[in-house]
Each structure stands twice: as C-alpha cells, then as structure tokens.
Short mmCIF file of C-alpha atoms in Angstrom, two decimals:
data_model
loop_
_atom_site.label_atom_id
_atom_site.label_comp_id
_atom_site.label_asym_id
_atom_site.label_seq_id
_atom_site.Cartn_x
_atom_site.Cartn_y
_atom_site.Cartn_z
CA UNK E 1 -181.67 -180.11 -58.93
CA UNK E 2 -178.01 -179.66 -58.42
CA UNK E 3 -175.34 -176.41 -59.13
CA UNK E 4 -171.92 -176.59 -60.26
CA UNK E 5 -169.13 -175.93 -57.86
CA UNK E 6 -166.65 -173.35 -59.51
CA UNK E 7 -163.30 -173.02 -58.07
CA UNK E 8 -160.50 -170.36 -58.78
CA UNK E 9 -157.26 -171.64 -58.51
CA UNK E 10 -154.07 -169.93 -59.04
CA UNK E 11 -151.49 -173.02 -59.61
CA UNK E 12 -151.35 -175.98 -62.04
CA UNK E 13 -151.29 -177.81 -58.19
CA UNK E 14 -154.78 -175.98 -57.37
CA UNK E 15 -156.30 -177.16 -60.87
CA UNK E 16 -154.91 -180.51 -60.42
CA UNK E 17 -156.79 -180.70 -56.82
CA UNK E 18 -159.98 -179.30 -58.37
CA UNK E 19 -160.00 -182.07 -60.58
CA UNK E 20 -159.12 -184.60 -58.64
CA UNK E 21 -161.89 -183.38 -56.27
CA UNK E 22 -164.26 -183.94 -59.26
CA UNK E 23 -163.39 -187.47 -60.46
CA UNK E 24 -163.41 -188.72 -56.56
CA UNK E 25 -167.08 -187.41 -56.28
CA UNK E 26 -168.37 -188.16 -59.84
CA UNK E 27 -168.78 -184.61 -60.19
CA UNK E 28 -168.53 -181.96 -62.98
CA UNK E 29 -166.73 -179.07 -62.05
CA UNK E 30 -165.95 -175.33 -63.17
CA UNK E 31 -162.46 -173.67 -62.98
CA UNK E 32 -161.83 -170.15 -63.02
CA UNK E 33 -158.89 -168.16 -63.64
CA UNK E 34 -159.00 -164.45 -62.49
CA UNK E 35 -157.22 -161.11 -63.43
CA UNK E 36 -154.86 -161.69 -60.33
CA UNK E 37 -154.68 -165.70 -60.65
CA UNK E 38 -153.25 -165.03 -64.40
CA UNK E 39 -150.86 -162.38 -62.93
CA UNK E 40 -149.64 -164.61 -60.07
CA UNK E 41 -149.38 -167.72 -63.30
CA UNK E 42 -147.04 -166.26 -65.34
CA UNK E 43 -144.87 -164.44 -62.82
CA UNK E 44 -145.07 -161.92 -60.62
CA UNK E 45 -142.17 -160.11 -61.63
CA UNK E 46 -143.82 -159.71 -65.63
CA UNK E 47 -144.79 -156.24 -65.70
CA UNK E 48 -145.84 -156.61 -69.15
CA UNK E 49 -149.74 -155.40 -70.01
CA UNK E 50 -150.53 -158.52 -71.05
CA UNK E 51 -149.17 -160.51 -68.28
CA UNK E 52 -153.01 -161.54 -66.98
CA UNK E 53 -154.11 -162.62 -70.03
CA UNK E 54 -151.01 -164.72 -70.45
CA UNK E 55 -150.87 -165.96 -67.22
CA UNK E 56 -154.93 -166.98 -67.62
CA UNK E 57 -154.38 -168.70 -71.28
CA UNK E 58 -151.58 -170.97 -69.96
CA UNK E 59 -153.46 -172.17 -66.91
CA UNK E 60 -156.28 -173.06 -69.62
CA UNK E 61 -153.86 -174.93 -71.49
CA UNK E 62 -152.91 -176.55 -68.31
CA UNK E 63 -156.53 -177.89 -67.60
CA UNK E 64 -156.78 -178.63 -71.34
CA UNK E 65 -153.70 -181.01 -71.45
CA UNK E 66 -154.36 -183.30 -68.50
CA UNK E 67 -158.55 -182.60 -67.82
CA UNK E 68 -159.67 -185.85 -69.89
CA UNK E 69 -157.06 -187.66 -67.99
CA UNK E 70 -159.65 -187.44 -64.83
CA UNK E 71 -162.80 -188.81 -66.59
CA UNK E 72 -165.31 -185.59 -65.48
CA UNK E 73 -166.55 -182.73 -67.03
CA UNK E 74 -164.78 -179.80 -66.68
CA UNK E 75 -165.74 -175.77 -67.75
CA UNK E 76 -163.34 -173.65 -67.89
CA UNK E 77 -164.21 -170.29 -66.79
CA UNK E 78 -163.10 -166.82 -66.51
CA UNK E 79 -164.19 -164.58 -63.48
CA UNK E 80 -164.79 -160.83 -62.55
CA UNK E 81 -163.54 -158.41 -64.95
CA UNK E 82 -164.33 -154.82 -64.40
CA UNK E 83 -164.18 -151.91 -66.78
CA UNK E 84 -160.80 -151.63 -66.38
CA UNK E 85 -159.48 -155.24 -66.83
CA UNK E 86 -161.36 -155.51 -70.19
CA UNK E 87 -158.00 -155.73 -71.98
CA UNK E 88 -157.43 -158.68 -69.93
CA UNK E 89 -161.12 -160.08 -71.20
CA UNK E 90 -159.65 -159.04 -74.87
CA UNK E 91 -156.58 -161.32 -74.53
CA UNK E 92 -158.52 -164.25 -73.47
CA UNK E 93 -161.34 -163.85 -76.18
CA UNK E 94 -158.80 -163.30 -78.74
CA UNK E 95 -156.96 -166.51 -77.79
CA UNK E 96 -160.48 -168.26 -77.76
CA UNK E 97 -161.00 -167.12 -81.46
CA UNK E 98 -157.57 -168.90 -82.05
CA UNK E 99 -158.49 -171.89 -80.64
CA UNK E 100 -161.46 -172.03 -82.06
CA UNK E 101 -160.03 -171.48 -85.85
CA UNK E 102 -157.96 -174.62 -84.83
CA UNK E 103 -160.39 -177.22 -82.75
CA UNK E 104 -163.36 -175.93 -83.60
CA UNK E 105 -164.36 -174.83 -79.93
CA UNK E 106 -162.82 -171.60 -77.95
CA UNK E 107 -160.15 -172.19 -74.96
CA UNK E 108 -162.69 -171.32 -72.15
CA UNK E 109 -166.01 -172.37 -72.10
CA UNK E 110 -167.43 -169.32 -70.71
CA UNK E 111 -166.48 -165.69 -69.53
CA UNK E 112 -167.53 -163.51 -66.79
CA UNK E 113 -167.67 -159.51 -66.96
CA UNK E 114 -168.65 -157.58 -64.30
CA UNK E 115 -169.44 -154.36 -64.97
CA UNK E 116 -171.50 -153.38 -61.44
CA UNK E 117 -169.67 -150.52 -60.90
CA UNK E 118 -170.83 -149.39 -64.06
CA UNK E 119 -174.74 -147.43 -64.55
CA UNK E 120 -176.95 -150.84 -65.65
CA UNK E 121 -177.64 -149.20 -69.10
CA UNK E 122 -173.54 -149.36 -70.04
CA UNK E 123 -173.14 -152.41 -68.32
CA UNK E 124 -175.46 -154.14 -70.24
CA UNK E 125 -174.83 -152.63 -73.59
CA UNK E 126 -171.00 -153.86 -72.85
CA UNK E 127 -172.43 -157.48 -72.11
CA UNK E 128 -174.33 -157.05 -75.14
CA UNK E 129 -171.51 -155.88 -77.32
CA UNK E 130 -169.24 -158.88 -75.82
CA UNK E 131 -171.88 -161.68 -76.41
CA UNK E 132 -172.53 -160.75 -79.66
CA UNK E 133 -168.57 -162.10 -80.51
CA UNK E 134 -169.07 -165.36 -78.12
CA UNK E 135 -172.41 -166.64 -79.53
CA UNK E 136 -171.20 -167.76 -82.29
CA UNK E 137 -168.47 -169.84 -80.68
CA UNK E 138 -171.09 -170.70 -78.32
CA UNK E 139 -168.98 -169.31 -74.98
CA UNK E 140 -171.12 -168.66 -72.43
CA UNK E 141 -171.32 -165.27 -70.65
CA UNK E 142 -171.71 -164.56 -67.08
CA UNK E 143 -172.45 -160.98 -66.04
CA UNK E 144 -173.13 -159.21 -62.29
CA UNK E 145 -175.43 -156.67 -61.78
CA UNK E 146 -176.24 -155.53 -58.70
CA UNK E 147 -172.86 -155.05 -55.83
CA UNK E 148 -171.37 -158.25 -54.02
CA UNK E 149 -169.86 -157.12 -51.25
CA UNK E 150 -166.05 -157.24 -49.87
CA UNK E 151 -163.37 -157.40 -52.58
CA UNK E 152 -162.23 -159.24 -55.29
CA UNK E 153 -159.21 -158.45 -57.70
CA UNK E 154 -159.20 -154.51 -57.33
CA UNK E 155 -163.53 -154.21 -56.64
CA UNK E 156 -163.35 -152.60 -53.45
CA UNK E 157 -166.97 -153.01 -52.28
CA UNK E 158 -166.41 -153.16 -48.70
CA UNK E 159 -168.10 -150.30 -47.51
CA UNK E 160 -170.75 -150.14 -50.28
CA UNK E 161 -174.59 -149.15 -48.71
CA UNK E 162 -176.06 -152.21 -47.49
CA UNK E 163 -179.33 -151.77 -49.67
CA UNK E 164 -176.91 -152.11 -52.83
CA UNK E 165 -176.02 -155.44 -51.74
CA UNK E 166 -179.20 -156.47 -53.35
CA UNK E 167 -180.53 -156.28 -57.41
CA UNK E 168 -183.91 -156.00 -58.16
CA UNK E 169 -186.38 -158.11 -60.53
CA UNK E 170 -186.46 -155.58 -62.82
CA UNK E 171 -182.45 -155.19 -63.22
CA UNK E 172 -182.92 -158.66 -63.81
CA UNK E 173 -185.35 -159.02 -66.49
CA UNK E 174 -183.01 -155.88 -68.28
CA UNK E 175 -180.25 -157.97 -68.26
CA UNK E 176 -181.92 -160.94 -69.93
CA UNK E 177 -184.64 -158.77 -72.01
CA UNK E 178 -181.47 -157.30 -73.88
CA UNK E 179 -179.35 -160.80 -73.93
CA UNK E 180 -182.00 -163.31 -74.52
CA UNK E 181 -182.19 -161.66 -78.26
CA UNK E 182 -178.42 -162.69 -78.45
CA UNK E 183 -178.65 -166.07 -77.69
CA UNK E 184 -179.72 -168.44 -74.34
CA UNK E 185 -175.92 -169.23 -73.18
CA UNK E 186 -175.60 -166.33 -70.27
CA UNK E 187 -176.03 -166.59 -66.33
CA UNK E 188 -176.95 -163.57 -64.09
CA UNK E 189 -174.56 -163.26 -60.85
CA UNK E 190 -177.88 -161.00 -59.17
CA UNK E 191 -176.77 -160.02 -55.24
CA UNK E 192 -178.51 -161.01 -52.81
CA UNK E 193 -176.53 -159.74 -49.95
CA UNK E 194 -173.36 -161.61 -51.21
CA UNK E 195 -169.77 -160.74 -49.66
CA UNK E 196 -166.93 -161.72 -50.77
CA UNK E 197 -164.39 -163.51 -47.74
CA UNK E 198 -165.88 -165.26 -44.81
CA UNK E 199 -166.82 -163.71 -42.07
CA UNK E 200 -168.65 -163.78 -38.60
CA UNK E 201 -172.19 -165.04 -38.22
CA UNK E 202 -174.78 -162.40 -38.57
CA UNK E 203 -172.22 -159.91 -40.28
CA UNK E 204 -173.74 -161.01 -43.51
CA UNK E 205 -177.09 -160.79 -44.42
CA UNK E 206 -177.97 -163.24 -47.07
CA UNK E 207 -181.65 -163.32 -48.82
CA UNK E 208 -181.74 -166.17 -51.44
CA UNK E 209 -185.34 -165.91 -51.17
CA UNK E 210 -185.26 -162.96 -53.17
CA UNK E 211 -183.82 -165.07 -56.25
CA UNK E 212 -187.15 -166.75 -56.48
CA UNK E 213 -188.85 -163.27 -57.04
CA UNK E 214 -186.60 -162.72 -60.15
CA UNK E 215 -187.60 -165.88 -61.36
CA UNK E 216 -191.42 -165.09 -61.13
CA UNK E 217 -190.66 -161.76 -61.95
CA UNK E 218 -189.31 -162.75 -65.86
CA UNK E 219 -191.58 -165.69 -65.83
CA UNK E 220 -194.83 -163.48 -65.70
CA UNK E 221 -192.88 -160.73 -68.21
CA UNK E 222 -191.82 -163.58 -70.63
CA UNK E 223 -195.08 -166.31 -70.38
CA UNK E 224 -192.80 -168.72 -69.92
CA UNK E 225 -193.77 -172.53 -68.88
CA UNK E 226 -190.75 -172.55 -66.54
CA UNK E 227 -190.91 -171.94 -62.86
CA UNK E 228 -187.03 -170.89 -63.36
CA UNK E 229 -186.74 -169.58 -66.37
CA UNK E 230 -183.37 -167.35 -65.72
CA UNK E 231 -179.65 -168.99 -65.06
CA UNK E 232 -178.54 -167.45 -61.69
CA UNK E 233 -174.86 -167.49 -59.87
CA UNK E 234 -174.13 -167.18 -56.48
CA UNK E 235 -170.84 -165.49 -55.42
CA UNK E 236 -169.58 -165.62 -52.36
CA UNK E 237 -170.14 -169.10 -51.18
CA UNK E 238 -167.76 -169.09 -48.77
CA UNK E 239 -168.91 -169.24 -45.34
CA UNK E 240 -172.67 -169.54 -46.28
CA UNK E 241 -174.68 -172.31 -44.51
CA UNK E 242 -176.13 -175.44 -46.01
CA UNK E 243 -179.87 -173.92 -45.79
CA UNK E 244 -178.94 -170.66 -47.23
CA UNK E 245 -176.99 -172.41 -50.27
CA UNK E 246 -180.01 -174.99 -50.69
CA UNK E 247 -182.41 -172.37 -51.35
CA UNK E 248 -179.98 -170.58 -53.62
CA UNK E 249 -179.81 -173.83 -55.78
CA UNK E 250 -183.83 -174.15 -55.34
CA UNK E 251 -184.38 -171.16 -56.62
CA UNK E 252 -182.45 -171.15 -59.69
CA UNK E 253 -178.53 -170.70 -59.01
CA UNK E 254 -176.87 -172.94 -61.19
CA UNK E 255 -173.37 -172.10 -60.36
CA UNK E 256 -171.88 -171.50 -56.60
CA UNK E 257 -168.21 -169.52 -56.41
CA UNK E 258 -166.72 -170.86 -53.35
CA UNK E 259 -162.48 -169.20 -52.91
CA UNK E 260 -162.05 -168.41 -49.34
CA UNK E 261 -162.71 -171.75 -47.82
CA UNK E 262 -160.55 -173.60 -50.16
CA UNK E 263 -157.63 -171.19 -49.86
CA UNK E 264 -157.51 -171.97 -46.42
CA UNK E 265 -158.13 -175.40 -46.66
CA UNK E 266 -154.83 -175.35 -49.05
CA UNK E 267 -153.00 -173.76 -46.36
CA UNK E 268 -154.00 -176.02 -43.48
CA UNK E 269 -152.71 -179.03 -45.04
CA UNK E 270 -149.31 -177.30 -45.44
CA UNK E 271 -149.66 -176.00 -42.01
CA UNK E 272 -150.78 -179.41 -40.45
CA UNK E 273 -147.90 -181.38 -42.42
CA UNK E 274 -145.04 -178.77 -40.58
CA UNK E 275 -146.24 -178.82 -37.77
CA UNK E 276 -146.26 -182.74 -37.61
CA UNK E 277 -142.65 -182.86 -39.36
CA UNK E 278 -141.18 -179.50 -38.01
CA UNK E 279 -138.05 -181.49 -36.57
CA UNK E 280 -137.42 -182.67 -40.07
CA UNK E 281 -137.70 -179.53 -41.69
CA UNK E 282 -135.07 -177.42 -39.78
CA UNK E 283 -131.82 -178.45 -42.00
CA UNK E 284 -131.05 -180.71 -45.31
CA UNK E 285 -129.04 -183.25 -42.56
CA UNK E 286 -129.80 -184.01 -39.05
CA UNK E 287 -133.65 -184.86 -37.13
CA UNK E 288 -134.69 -187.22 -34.26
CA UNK E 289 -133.55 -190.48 -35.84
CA UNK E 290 -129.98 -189.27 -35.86
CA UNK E 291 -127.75 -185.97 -36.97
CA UNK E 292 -126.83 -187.53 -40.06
CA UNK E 293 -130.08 -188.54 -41.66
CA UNK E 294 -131.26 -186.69 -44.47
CA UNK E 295 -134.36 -184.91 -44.43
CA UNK E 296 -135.18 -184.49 -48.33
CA UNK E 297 -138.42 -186.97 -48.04
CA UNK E 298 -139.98 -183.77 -45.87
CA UNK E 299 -138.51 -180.73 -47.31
CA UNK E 300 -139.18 -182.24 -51.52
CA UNK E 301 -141.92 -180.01 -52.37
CA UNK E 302 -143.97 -182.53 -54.29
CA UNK E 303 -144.66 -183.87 -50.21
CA UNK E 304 -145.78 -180.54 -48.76
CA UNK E 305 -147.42 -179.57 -51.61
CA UNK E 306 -149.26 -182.94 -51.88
CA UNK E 307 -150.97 -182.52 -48.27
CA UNK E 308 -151.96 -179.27 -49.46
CA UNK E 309 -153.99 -180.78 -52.37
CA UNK E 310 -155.06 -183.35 -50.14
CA UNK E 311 -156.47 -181.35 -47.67
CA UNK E 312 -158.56 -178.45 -50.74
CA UNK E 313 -159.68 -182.26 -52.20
CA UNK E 314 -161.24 -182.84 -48.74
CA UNK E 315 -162.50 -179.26 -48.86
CA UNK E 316 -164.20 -179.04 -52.24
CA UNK E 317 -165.91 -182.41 -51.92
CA UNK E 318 -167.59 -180.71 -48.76
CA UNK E 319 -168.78 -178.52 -50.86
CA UNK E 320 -169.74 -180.85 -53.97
CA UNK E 321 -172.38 -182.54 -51.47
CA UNK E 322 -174.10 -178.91 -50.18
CA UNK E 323 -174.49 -178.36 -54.38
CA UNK E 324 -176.11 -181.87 -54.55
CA UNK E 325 -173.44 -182.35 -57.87
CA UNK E 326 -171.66 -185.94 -55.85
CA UNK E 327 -172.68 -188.16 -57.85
CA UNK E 328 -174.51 -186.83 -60.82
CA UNK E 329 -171.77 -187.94 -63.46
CA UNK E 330 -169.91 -191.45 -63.41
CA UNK E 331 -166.16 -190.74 -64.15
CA UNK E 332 -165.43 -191.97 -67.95
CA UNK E 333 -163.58 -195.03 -68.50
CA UNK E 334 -162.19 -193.67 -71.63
CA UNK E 335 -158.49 -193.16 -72.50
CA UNK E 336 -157.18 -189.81 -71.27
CA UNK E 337 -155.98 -187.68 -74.31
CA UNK E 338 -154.61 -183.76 -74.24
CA UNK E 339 -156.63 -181.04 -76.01
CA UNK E 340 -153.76 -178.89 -76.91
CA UNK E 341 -151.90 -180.78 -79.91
CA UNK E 342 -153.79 -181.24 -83.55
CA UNK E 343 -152.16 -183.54 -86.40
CA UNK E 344 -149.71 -181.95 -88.64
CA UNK E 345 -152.82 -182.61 -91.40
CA UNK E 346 -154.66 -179.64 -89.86
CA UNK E 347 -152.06 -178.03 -88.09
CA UNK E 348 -149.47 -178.56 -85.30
CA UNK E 349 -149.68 -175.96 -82.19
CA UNK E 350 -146.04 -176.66 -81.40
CA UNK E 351 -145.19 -176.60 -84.98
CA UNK E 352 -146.93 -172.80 -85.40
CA UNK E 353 -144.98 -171.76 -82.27
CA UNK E 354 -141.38 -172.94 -83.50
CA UNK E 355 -142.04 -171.61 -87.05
CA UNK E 356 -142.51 -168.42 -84.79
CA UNK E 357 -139.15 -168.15 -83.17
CA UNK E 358 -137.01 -169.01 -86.64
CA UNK E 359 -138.96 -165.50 -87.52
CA UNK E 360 -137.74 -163.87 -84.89
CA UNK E 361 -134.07 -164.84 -84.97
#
C-alpha cells in the first residue's frame, strides 16, 4: 500500500522540480495549484477578479506542455477553496469544460473544496451540487470536513477548539452516503488533529488511528467486502513523523499534502548557494580571482534558481519513500509530447486564441 505525494507549487520552476522529483524516484505524483499560488502565477500586481483562476489555468497548462516529457504520472490538482473562493473553483471548472470539449478530458484531474467552515449539511449539499458537473468528465473531487488546523490561503484556523481538530465516523459516512450516489471518484480530507505549518514536537496532536474507525465505521453501514472502503487525505504532512504518516497510509489515506517542508527546502538551496558564492554575488565585475572578472555565472538566475530545485528534488524524494510511492511506476520510455496543441483537423488552441484578438482589434 502506498499514497501519492501532492505538492503545491507556485512557479513553473516548483512544477518542474516536482516532476523531476517524480521521474528520479519512479514515482507518480500530484500537483496542486491554490487560490494564492494562481494569484502569485499571473502577477501580483493583477487586481482583476479573475486573476486566481487565471493564474491556476496557466500553471496547468504549464504541467500539461512539458509533464510527458518526464515519463511519470502526473494529477493535476486543485486545493482548498472555501465559500468564498468558489468563483475561483468556477473559473477552473469552466476552463475544464473547455478542455474537455477539445481533448476529451478536463485540464485538472481533480478539485478540492473545502467548505469546513461551513454547517456539514451545506457543505455537503455544495460538494454534491459541484460533483454532479465533474462526474461526467470524470474529475475527481476532494472535500474537508472536519477543521485542520493553522492556516491556509485566508482559513484562519489557528485558534480553533482543539476537539474540532477531529471529524467523526458519522460526518464521514454523510459525506460519502450523499456522494457515493454521484459517482466513486471523491476523497475525504477527515482531521485528525491536522495543522497546517510545522511546528514543535508535542504542539500537535495527531491521531491517525482514528482514520481506521471511519473505515469500519462505513464498512459496517455499507456491507462492504473492503477493510478500507473510503478514499482518505491527509493535510498537513509537514512535520509529521514516519510512524504517524505510516499509519495514515495503513489506514486508508491515499493522498499526503506536504507544503511547508518543501518551501523551505526551496529556500535552503538558495540560501546554501549565497552563502558559498557571496563574494561573487556583491557586483556584475570584481570577486577573489581578480577585480575584473565577471561574476554573471553566479548572479544568472537559471544557477540560483537551479540549487533551489535541486535542493525541493532532494526534499520531495524524502518524502516519496515515507509514502512507500519510490518505485511503484518505471519512468516511460516513450517520446515526450505537449498536451496543449490539437491538429488544425479538430481544432488549433493557438489558432482559437489569435482568431480572438483580430475580434478585438
């Protein structure tokens, strides 16, 4: 048994190292884009509404261009989205319908909404009302119920009561009693003491034994054959320990969000790289070899940004082998090929967007 590793990143140069990260471990992978990733994508200076969605469709079409070009699966995901951001959830599912009209499959391959802020009777009736549009482009929905602690892209659920931190069975078998009617394609993010951020030992209190009770939980209620009958998620991976994450997978969690860690890990290769080269980074002219040799081999960004990658790569490999997914698919041999261009015989993309501007003008 093995989970998938799902990284957010914010940066054609954080998909790229996700990927990368992938085909050196034989691993499939899952990237995310997030209401503030999309903002951050296309530009922090668009104010437009829109500007998340945007932002979140172009990194898709990023991953889409160059993914086959790394030989692993890849699923490309969407993360929270509260009540408020569902305009931002609209933009993306509208640009999966046009996707779909063209290639036959949406953009992303699945969508999360998070409506825990929400009572469970309107966040499930959302989920409902959303998964009744994906099914039939067979997207796969993620929803939370139940609080994960700390904060992510405007949930503030820092100083939520501890007791919330955790969902019951019976929230549970709601969630899939209403979705399972829908269709089978949806994952349950239930808390189980998660927290977003890492933080010190014995500040969190994580309980991934209580996953295994939801699972026997819907198993009695349902008759099923299956000892794990329900999809689970884990958020907040960052920081856990290897025991604690091996008895989330054992117990049904299928996907593991992990942000924190590799953020830093991003960081620390920049960091590590100045600090090494910080004489040759203080002009354009003049280091330690002499004050007229140039310095753009150290300052080029394609160098500093490369240890970066180099150093999330290391980072999200660690975590590849605590989710037991090293391994478990041989990169493909195949030809690389983009995703984003179709013949002019059913339709060119570019050709759509061109025929676009001579409107305008």
């Amino acid at each position: 048994m093995f989970s998938c590793l799902l990284l957010p990143p914010s940066s054609s140069s954080t998909a790229n190292a996700c990927l990368e990260a992938a085909a050196k471990n034989n691993s499939p992978v899952m990237i995310q884009v997030s209401n503030g990733g999309g903002a951050f994508m296309v530009g922090k200076t668009v104010k437009d509404p829109n500007a998340a969605a945007a932002g979140s469709v172009a990194l898709a079409y990023h991953v889409r261009a160059v993914a086959k070009y790394y030989g692993i699966p890849v699923v490309l995901h969407s993360d929270h989205c509260a009540k408020k951001l569902l305009p931002w959830f609209d933009g993306m599912l509208q640009a999966d319908k046009d996707y779909f009209k063209m290639f036959g499959e949406p953009l992303f391959s699945s969508h999360m909404l998070d409506l825990s802020e929400e009572p469970d009777e309107e966040n499930i009736a959302i989920c409902v009302k959303y998964f009744k549009e994906m099914a039939p482009m067979k997207i796969w929905l993620e929803m939370e119920i139940g609080i994960t602690g700390g904060e992510e892209d405007g949930v503030n659920n820092e100083n939520v009561d501890p007791e919330k931190l955790y969902t019951t069975p019976q929230q549970v078998y709601a969630v899939y009693e209403a979705l399972s009617k829908i269709g089978p394609m949806f994952s349950i993010a239930a808390a189980f003491g998660n927290v977003h951020g890492v933080y010190k030992p014995g500040n969190v209190k994580l309980s991934p034994e209580r996953l295994l009770t939801h699972q026997e939980y819907t198993k009695e209620k349902i008759g099923s054959e299956l000892d794990r009958p329900i999809f689970l998620v884990m958020h907040g991976g960052s920081g856990s320990t290897d025991d604690e994450i091996k008895l989330a997978v054992d117990n049904g969690v299928i996907k593991m969000n992990i942000d924190t860690d590799t953020q830093w890990a991003y960081w620390n290769g920049l960091r590590q790289f100045e600090a090494e080269k910080r004489e040759y980074l203080q002009g354009q002219i003049g280091n330690p070899d002499g004050p007229d040799k140039p310095n753009k081999k150290y300052y080029d960004p394609r160098v500093w940004i490369r240890k970066a990658e180099e150093s999330m790569v290391e980072r999200v490999g660690e975590s590849m082998e605590r989710l037991g997914s090293v391994g478990q698919y041989p990169k493909s041999s195949e030809p690389g090929s983009q995703q984003c261009i179709v013949s002019k015989k059913k339709g060119n993309v570019m050709g759509g967007m061109v025929a676009g501007i001579k409107k305008i003008f």
